[in-house]
Amino acid sequence: CLQDTAGQERFHALGPIYYRDSNGAILVYDITDEDSFQKVKNWVKELRKMLGNEICLCIVGNKVDLDKDRHVSVEEAESYAESVGAKHYHTSAKLNKGIEELFLDLCKRMMETAQAEERLKGNGASQSASSRRGVQIVDDEPQATPAGGCCSSG
């Protein structure tokens, strides 16, 4: 489930409903807006407190097409992400830059984490994340049908 509240404070109390069983989270800030980066830091604190270290966090600096107006330095953002065990990404939704790589990498990381938890569970270790849903990748791209359609009788 994806939650996009655009950082609106009035939706903050609803957060746990959406993220309680999450395997991963994408936290996006605007590189031209220091306040949006601070809000990401607040979300990281909450997610780590509620879900521990098992959740894969992605911190995303969006609007890299506006680099000349940058107010959050690359060094600061990447250093912060590393300090909280998250991975940092650079994207431009406007130019469709870095988006696909972000989602593919997050899916890969979630699957690796789930497999590591399964191995631990197989060794009899207790699981703090045992109630989480399994990671599923769904390809919803329409598949090409053979010439003549699906019901062609030749």
mmCIF file with all atom_site columns, C-alpha atoms in Angstrom:
data_model
loop_
_atom_site.group_PDB
_atom_site.id
_atom_site.type_symbol
_atom_site.label_atom_id
_atom_site.label_alt_id
_atom_site.label_comp_id
_atom_site.label_asym_id
_atom_site.label_entity_id
_atom_site.label_seq_id
_atom_site.pdbx_PDB_ins_code
_atom_site.Cartn_x
_atom_site.Cartn_y
_atom_site.Cartn_z
_atom_site.occupancy
_atom_site.B_iso_or_equiv
_atom_site.pdbx_formal_charge
_atom_site.auth_seq_id
_atom_site.auth_comp_id
_atom_site.auth_asym_id
_atom_site.auth_atom_id
_atom_site.pdbx_PDB_model_num
ATOM 1   C CA . CYS A 1 1   ? 0.000  0.000   0.000   1.00 0.00 ? 1   CYS A CA 1
ATOM 2   C CA . LEU A 1 2   ? 1.310  3.452   -0.865  1.00 0.00 ? 2   LEU A CA 1
ATOM 3   C CA . GLN A 1 3   ? 0.554  6.539   1.152   1.00 0.00 ? 3   GLN A CA 1
ATOM 4   C CA . ASP A 1 4   ? 1.086  9.966   -0.322  1.00 0.00 ? 4   ASP A CA 1
ATOM 5   C CA . THR A 1 5   ? -0.038 12.662  2.060   1.00 0.00 ? 5   THR A CA 1
ATOM 6   C CA . ALA A 1 6   ? 2.284  15.310  0.571   1.00 0.00 ? 6   ALA A CA 1
ATOM 7   C CA . GLY A 1 7   ? 3.551  15.897  4.097   1.00 0.00 ? 7   GLY A CA 1
ATOM 8   C CA . GLN A 1 8   ? 0.233  17.284  5.254   1.00 0.00 ? 8   GLN A CA 1
ATOM 9   C CA . GLU A 1 9   ? 0.218  17.326  9.067   1.00 0.00 ? 9   GLU A CA 1
ATOM 10  C CA . ARG A 1 10  ? -3.503 16.581  9.298   1.00 0.00 ? 10  ARG A CA 1
ATOM 11  C CA . PHE A 1 11  ? -2.846 13.085  7.884   1.00 0.00 ? 11  PHE A CA 1
ATOM 12  C CA . HIS A 1 12  ? 0.050  12.286  10.240  1.00 0.00 ? 12  HIS A CA 1
ATOM 13  C CA . ALA A 1 13  ? -2.117 10.351  12.728  1.00 0.00 ? 13  ALA A CA 1
ATOM 14  C CA . LEU A 1 14  ? -3.220 7.995   9.936   1.00 0.00 ? 14  LEU A CA 1
ATOM 15  C CA . GLY A 1 15  ? 0.366  6.922   9.228   1.00 0.00 ? 15  GLY A CA 1
ATOM 16  C CA . PRO A 1 16  ? 0.405  3.715   11.335  1.00 0.00 ? 16  PRO A CA 1
ATOM 17  C CA . ILE A 1 17  ? -2.663 2.395   9.507   1.00 0.00 ? 17  ILE A CA 1
ATOM 18  C CA . TYR A 1 18  ? -0.669 2.432   6.279   1.00 0.00 ? 18  TYR A CA 1
ATOM 19  C CA . TYR A 1 19  ? 2.848  1.501   7.349   1.00 0.00 ? 19  TYR A CA 1
ATOM 20  C CA . ARG A 1 20  ? 2.344  -1.032  10.176  1.00 0.00 ? 20  ARG A CA 1
ATOM 21  C CA . ASP A 1 21  ? 3.046  -4.076  7.963   1.00 0.00 ? 21  ASP A CA 1
ATOM 22  C CA . SER A 1 22  ? 5.378  -2.356  5.519   1.00 0.00 ? 22  SER A CA 1
ATOM 23  C CA . ASN A 1 23  ? 8.558  -3.909  4.162   1.00 0.00 ? 23  ASN A CA 1
ATOM 24  C CA . GLY A 1 24  ? 9.812  -0.656  2.667   1.00 0.00 ? 24  GLY A CA 1
ATOM 25  C CA . ALA A 1 25  ? 9.206  3.073   2.548   1.00 0.00 ? 25  ALA A CA 1
ATOM 26  C CA . ILE A 1 26  ? 10.060 5.831   0.096   1.00 0.00 ? 26  ILE A CA 1
ATOM 27  C CA . LEU A 1 27  ? 10.515 9.192   1.784   1.00 0.00 ? 27  LEU A CA 1
ATOM 28  C CA . VAL A 1 28  ? 10.698 12.040  -0.712  1.00 0.00 ? 28  VAL A CA 1
ATOM 29  C CA . TYR A 1 29  ? 11.960 15.566  -0.154  1.00 0.00 ? 29  TYR A CA 1
ATOM 30  C CA . ASP A 1 30  ? 12.254 18.521  -2.503  1.00 0.00 ? 30  ASP A CA 1
ATOM 31  C CA . ILE A 1 31  ? 15.933 19.460  -2.964  1.00 0.00 ? 31  ILE A CA 1
ATOM 32  C CA . THR A 1 32  ? 14.882 23.131  -3.134  1.00 0.00 ? 32  THR A CA 1
ATOM 33  C CA . ASP A 1 33  ? 13.022 22.977  0.204   1.00 0.00 ? 33  ASP A CA 1
ATOM 34  C CA . GLU A 1 34  ? 14.980 22.467  3.455   1.00 0.00 ? 34  GLU A CA 1
ATOM 35  C CA . ASP A 1 35  ? 11.744 22.045  5.439   1.00 0.00 ? 35  ASP A CA 1
ATOM 36  C CA . SER A 1 36  ? 10.730 19.032  3.345   1.00 0.00 ? 36  SER A CA 1
ATOM 37  C CA . PHE A 1 37  ? 14.068 17.391  4.221   1.00 0.00 ? 37  PHE A CA 1
ATOM 38  C CA . GLN A 1 38  ? 13.380 17.969  7.931   1.00 0.00 ? 38  GLN A CA 1
ATOM 39  C CA . LYS A 1 39  ? 9.990  16.272  7.521   1.00 0.00 ? 39  LYS A CA 1
ATOM 40  C CA . VAL A 1 40  ? 11.749 13.243  6.015   1.00 0.00 ? 40  VAL A CA 1
ATOM 41  C CA . LYS A 1 41  ? 13.967 13.089  9.111   1.00 0.00 ? 41  LYS A CA 1
ATOM 42  C CA . ASN A 1 42  ? 10.865 13.076  11.316  1.00 0.00 ? 42  ASN A CA 1
ATOM 43  C CA . TRP A 1 43  ? 9.351  10.228  9.297   1.00 0.00 ? 43  TRP A CA 1
ATOM 44  C CA . VAL A 1 44  ? 12.574 8.240   9.540   1.00 0.00 ? 44  VAL A CA 1
ATOM 45  C CA . LYS A 1 45  ? 12.497 8.567   13.348  1.00 0.00 ? 45  LYS A CA 1
ATOM 46  C CA . GLU A 1 46  ? 8.892  7.402   13.466  1.00 0.00 ? 46  GLU A CA 1
ATOM 47  C CA . LEU A 1 47  ? 9.367  4.474   11.099  1.00 0.00 ? 47  LEU A CA 1
ATOM 48  C CA . ARG A 1 48  ? 12.508 3.248   12.881  1.00 0.00 ? 48  ARG A CA 1
ATOM 49  C CA . LYS A 1 49  ? 10.746 3.549   16.258  1.00 0.00 ? 49  LYS A CA 1
ATOM 50  C CA . MET A 1 50  ? 7.643  1.682   15.109  1.00 0.00 ? 50  MET A CA 1
ATOM 51  C CA . LEU A 1 51  ? 9.133  -0.879  12.688  1.00 0.00 ? 51  LEU A CA 1
ATOM 52  C CA . GLY A 1 52  ? 12.785 -1.247  13.689  1.00 0.00 ? 52  GLY A CA 1
ATOM 53  C CA . ASN A 1 53  ? 15.634 -1.871  11.300  1.00 0.00 ? 53  ASN A CA 1
ATOM 54  C CA . GLU A 1 54  ? 13.884 -4.488  9.142   1.00 0.00 ? 54  GLU A CA 1
ATOM 55  C CA . ILE A 1 55  ? 12.110 -1.895  7.006   1.00 0.00 ? 55  ILE A CA 1
ATOM 56  C CA . CYS A 1 56  ? 14.042 -0.802  3.903   1.00 0.00 ? 56  CYS A CA 1
ATOM 57  C CA . LEU A 1 57  ? 14.141 2.978   3.765   1.00 0.00 ? 57  LEU A CA 1
ATOM 58  C CA . CYS A 1 58  ? 14.706 5.026   0.627   1.00 0.00 ? 58  CYS A CA 1
ATOM 59  C CA . ILE A 1 59  ? 15.352 8.738   1.016   1.00 0.00 ? 59  ILE A CA 1
ATOM 60  C CA . VAL A 1 60  ? 14.752 10.507  -2.267  1.00 0.00 ? 60  VAL A CA 1
ATOM 61  C CA . GLY A 1 61  ? 15.919 13.963  -3.303  1.00 0.00 ? 61  GLY A CA 1
ATOM 62  C CA . ASN A 1 62  ? 13.424 14.943  -5.979  1.00 0.00 ? 62  ASN A CA 1
ATOM 63  C CA . LYS A 1 63  ? 13.483 17.822  -8.484  1.00 0.00 ? 63  LYS A CA 1
ATOM 64  C CA . VAL A 1 64  ? 17.130 17.377  -9.502  1.00 0.00 ? 64  VAL A CA 1
ATOM 65  C CA . ASP A 1 65  ? 16.135 19.247  -12.668 1.00 0.00 ? 65  ASP A CA 1
ATOM 66  C CA . LEU A 1 66  ? 16.150 22.339  -10.397 1.00 0.00 ? 66  LEU A CA 1
ATOM 67  C CA . ASP A 1 67  ? 19.689 21.807  -9.106  1.00 0.00 ? 67  ASP A CA 1
ATOM 68  C CA . LYS A 1 68  ? 20.516 25.511  -9.500  1.00 0.00 ? 68  LYS A CA 1
ATOM 69  C CA . ASP A 1 69  ? 17.887 26.196  -6.784  1.00 0.00 ? 69  ASP A CA 1
ATOM 70  C CA . ARG A 1 70  ? 19.117 23.422  -4.448  1.00 0.00 ? 70  ARG A CA 1
ATOM 71  C CA . HIS A 1 71  ? 18.840 24.120  -0.700  1.00 0.00 ? 71  HIS A CA 1
ATOM 72  C CA . VAL A 1 72  ? 19.653 20.612  0.593   1.00 0.00 ? 72  VAL A CA 1
ATOM 73  C CA . SER A 1 73  ? 23.232 19.639  -0.209  1.00 0.00 ? 73  SER A CA 1
ATOM 74  C CA . VAL A 1 74  ? 23.947 16.235  -1.719  1.00 0.00 ? 74  VAL A CA 1
ATOM 75  C CA . GLU A 1 75  ? 26.594 15.622  0.953   1.00 0.00 ? 75  GLU A CA 1
ATOM 76  C CA . GLU A 1 76  ? 24.198 16.385  3.814   1.00 0.00 ? 76  GLU A CA 1
ATOM 77  C CA . ALA A 1 77  ? 21.431 14.189  2.416   1.00 0.00 ? 77  ALA A CA 1
ATOM 78  C CA . GLU A 1 78  ? 23.660 11.228  1.588   1.00 0.00 ? 78  GLU A CA 1
ATOM 79  C CA . SER A 1 79  ? 25.460 11.440  4.931   1.00 0.00 ? 79  SER A CA 1
ATOM 80  C CA . TYR A 1 80  ? 22.141 11.532  6.796   1.00 0.00 ? 80  TYR A CA 1
ATOM 81  C CA . ALA A 1 81  ? 20.756 8.569   4.817   1.00 0.00 ? 81  ALA A CA 1
ATOM 82  C CA . GLU A 1 82  ? 23.841 6.507   5.592   1.00 0.00 ? 82  GLU A CA 1
ATOM 83  C CA . SER A 1 83  ? 23.633 7.415   9.298   1.00 0.00 ? 83  SER A CA 1
ATOM 84  C CA . VAL A 1 84  ? 20.104 5.968   9.563   1.00 0.00 ? 84  VAL A CA 1
ATOM 85  C CA . GLY A 1 85  ? 20.718 2.885   7.423   1.00 0.00 ? 85  GLY A CA 1
ATOM 86  C CA . ALA A 1 86  ? 18.773 4.202   4.446   1.00 0.00 ? 86  ALA A CA 1
ATOM 87  C CA . LYS A 1 87  ? 19.760 4.484   0.827   1.00 0.00 ? 87  LYS A CA 1
ATOM 88  C CA . HIS A 1 88  ? 19.687 7.861   -0.920  1.00 0.00 ? 88  HIS A CA 1
ATOM 89  C CA . TYR A 1 89  ? 18.418 8.444   -4.466  1.00 0.00 ? 89  TYR A CA 1
ATOM 90  C CA . HIS A 1 90  ? 18.296 11.407  -6.845  1.00 0.00 ? 90  HIS A CA 1
ATOM 91  C CA . THR A 1 91  ? 15.180 11.787  -8.988  1.00 0.00 ? 91  THR A CA 1
ATOM 92  C CA . SER A 1 92  ? 13.241 14.138  -11.194 1.00 0.00 ? 92  SER A CA 1
ATOM 93  C CA . ALA A 1 93  ? 9.582  13.244  -11.510 1.00 0.00 ? 93  ALA A CA 1
ATOM 94  C CA . LYS A 1 94  ? 9.280  15.952  -14.175 1.00 0.00 ? 94  LYS A CA 1
ATOM 95  C CA . LEU A 1 95  ? 11.982 14.361  -16.349 1.00 0.00 ? 95  LEU A CA 1
ATOM 96  C CA . ASN A 1 96  ? 11.198 10.769  -15.279 1.00 0.00 ? 96  ASN A CA 1
ATOM 97  C CA . LYS A 1 97  ? 14.794 10.458  -14.101 1.00 0.00 ? 97  LYS A CA 1
ATOM 98  C CA . GLY A 1 98  ? 15.812 7.843   -11.533 1.00 0.00 ? 98  GLY A CA 1
ATOM 99  C CA . ILE A 1 99  ? 12.266 6.705   -10.767 1.00 0.00 ? 99  ILE A CA 1
ATOM 100 C CA . GLU A 1 100 ? 12.407 3.214   -12.244 1.00 0.00 ? 100 GLU A CA 1
ATOM 101 C CA . GLU A 1 101 ? 15.827 2.553   -10.706 1.00 0.00 ? 101 GLU A CA 1
ATOM 102 C CA . LEU A 1 102 ? 14.506 3.624   -7.291  1.00 0.00 ? 102 LEU A CA 1
ATOM 103 C CA . PHE A 1 103 ? 11.555 1.221   -7.364  1.00 0.00 ? 103 PHE A CA 1
ATOM 104 C CA . LEU A 1 104 ? 13.562 -1.678  -8.781  1.00 0.00 ? 104 LEU A CA 1
ATOM 105 C CA . ASP A 1 105 ? 16.279 -1.249  -6.160  1.00 0.00 ? 105 ASP A CA 1
ATOM 106 C CA . LEU A 1 106 ? 13.753 -1.017  -3.328  1.00 0.00 ? 106 LEU A CA 1
ATOM 107 C CA . CYS A 1 107 ? 12.028 -4.219  -4.498  1.00 0.00 ? 107 CYS A CA 1
ATOM 108 C CA . LYS A 1 108 ? 15.373 -6.013  -4.681  1.00 0.00 ? 108 LYS A CA 1
ATOM 109 C CA . ARG A 1 109 ? 16.352 -4.840  -1.188  1.00 0.00 ? 109 ARG A CA 1
ATOM 110 C CA . MET A 1 110 ? 12.965 -5.866  0.287   1.00 0.00 ? 110 MET A CA 1
ATOM 111 C CA . MET A 1 111 ? 13.261 -9.320  -1.250  1.00 0.00 ? 111 MET A CA 1
ATOM 112 C CA . GLU A 1 112 ? 16.794 -9.730  0.118   1.00 0.00 ? 112 GLU A CA 1
ATOM 113 C CA . THR A 1 113 ? 15.640 -8.671  3.590   1.00 0.00 ? 113 THR A CA 1
ATOM 114 C CA . ALA A 1 114 ? 12.666 -11.070 3.459   1.00 0.00 ? 114 ALA A CA 1
ATOM 115 C CA . GLN A 1 115 ? 14.948 -13.942 2.391   1.00 0.00 ? 115 GLN A CA 1
ATOM 116 C CA . ALA A 1 116 ? 17.384 -13.163 5.229   1.00 0.00 ? 116 ALA A CA 1
ATOM 117 C CA . GLU A 1 117 ? 14.484 -13.191 7.714   1.00 0.00 ? 117 GLU A CA 1
ATOM 118 C CA . GLU A 1 118 ? 13.295 -16.537 6.348   1.00 0.00 ? 118 GLU A CA 1
ATOM 119 C CA . ARG A 1 119 ? 16.784 -17.998 6.828   1.00 0.00 ? 119 ARG A CA 1
ATOM 120 C CA . LEU A 1 120 ? 16.817 -16.740 10.420  1.00 0.00 ? 120 LEU A CA 1
ATOM 121 C CA . LYS A 1 121 ? 13.362 -18.162 11.019  1.00 0.00 ? 121 LYS A CA 1
ATOM 122 C CA . GLY A 1 122 ? 14.540 -21.518 9.658   1.00 0.00 ? 122 GLY A CA 1
ATOM 123 C CA . ASN A 1 123 ? 17.337 -21.479 12.244  1.00 0.00 ? 123 ASN A CA 1
ATOM 124 C CA . GLY A 1 124 ? 14.827 -21.070 15.072  1.00 0.00 ? 124 GLY A CA 1
ATOM 125 C CA . ALA A 1 125 ? 15.551 -17.386 15.697  1.00 0.00 ? 125 ALA A CA 1
ATOM 126 C CA . SER A 1 126 ? 12.692 -15.240 16.949  1.00 0.00 ? 126 SER A CA 1
ATOM 127 C CA . GLN A 1 127 ? 11.197 -12.873 14.418  1.00 0.00 ? 127 GLN A CA 1
ATOM 128 C CA . SER A 1 128 ? 10.220 -9.323  15.194  1.00 0.00 ? 128 SER A CA 1
ATOM 129 C CA . ALA A 1 129 ? 8.862  -8.964  11.670  1.00 0.00 ? 129 ALA A CA 1
ATOM 130 C CA . SER A 1 130 ? 7.074  -12.310 11.498  1.00 0.00 ? 130 SER A CA 1
ATOM 131 C CA . SER A 1 131 ? 3.677  -10.664 11.129  1.00 0.00 ? 131 SER A CA 1
ATOM 132 C CA . ARG A 1 132 ? 4.709  -8.716  8.029   1.00 0.00 ? 132 ARG A CA 1
ATOM 133 C CA . ARG A 1 133 ? 3.267  -9.574  4.688   1.00 0.00 ? 133 ARG A CA 1
ATOM 134 C CA . GLY A 1 134 ? 5.451  -11.408 2.232   1.00 0.00 ? 134 GLY A CA 1
ATOM 135 C CA . VAL A 1 135 ? 6.995  -9.390  -0.548  1.00 0.00 ? 135 VAL A CA 1
ATOM 136 C CA . GLN A 1 136 ? 5.231  -9.878  -3.852  1.00 0.00 ? 136 GLN A CA 1
ATOM 137 C CA . ILE A 1 137 ? 6.221  -8.431  -7.198  1.00 0.00 ? 137 ILE A CA 1
ATOM 138 C CA . VAL A 1 138 ? 3.312  -8.040  -9.611  1.00 0.00 ? 138 VAL A CA 1
ATOM 139 C CA . ASP A 1 139 ? 3.874  -7.336  -13.277 1.00 0.00 ? 139 ASP A CA 1
ATOM 140 C CA . ASP A 1 140 ? 0.759  -5.512  -14.390 1.00 0.00 ? 140 ASP A CA 1
ATOM 141 C CA . GLU A 1 141 ? 2.094  -4.554  -17.806 1.00 0.00 ? 141 GLU A CA 1
ATOM 142 C CA . PRO A 1 142 ? -0.225 -5.821  -20.543 1.00 0.00 ? 142 PRO A CA 1
ATOM 143 C CA . GLN A 1 143 ? 1.270  -8.801  -22.302 1.00 0.00 ? 143 GLN A CA 1
ATOM 144 C CA . ALA A 1 144 ? 1.407  -8.882  -26.086 1.00 0.00 ? 144 ALA A CA 1
ATOM 145 C CA . THR A 1 145 ? -1.092 -11.244 -27.661 1.00 0.00 ? 145 THR A CA 1
ATOM 146 C CA . PRO A 1 146 ? -0.364 -13.234 -30.788 1.00 0.00 ? 146 PRO A CA 1
ATOM 147 C CA . ALA A 1 147 ? -1.542 -11.792 -34.094 1.00 0.00 ? 147 ALA A CA 1
ATOM 148 C CA . GLY A 1 148 ? -5.239 -12.446 -34.537 1.00 0.00 ? 148 GLY A CA 1
ATOM 149 C CA . GLY A 1 149 ? -6.115 -11.991 -30.854 1.00 0.00 ? 149 GLY A CA 1
ATOM 150 C CA . CYS A 1 150 ? -6.444 -14.482 -28.032 1.00 0.00 ? 150 CYS A CA 1
ATOM 151 C CA . CYS A 1 151 ? -9.352 -16.393 -29.507 1.00 0.00 ? 151 CYS A CA 1
ATOM 152 C CA . SER A 1 152 ? -8.236 -16.650 -33.113 1.00 0.00 ? 152 SER A CA 1
ATOM 153 C CA . SER A 1 153 ? -9.155 -19.974 -34.659 1.00 0.00 ? 153 SER A CA 1
ATOM 154 C CA . GLY A 1 154 ? -6.869 -19.570 -37.586 1.00 0.00 ? 154 GLY A CA 1
#
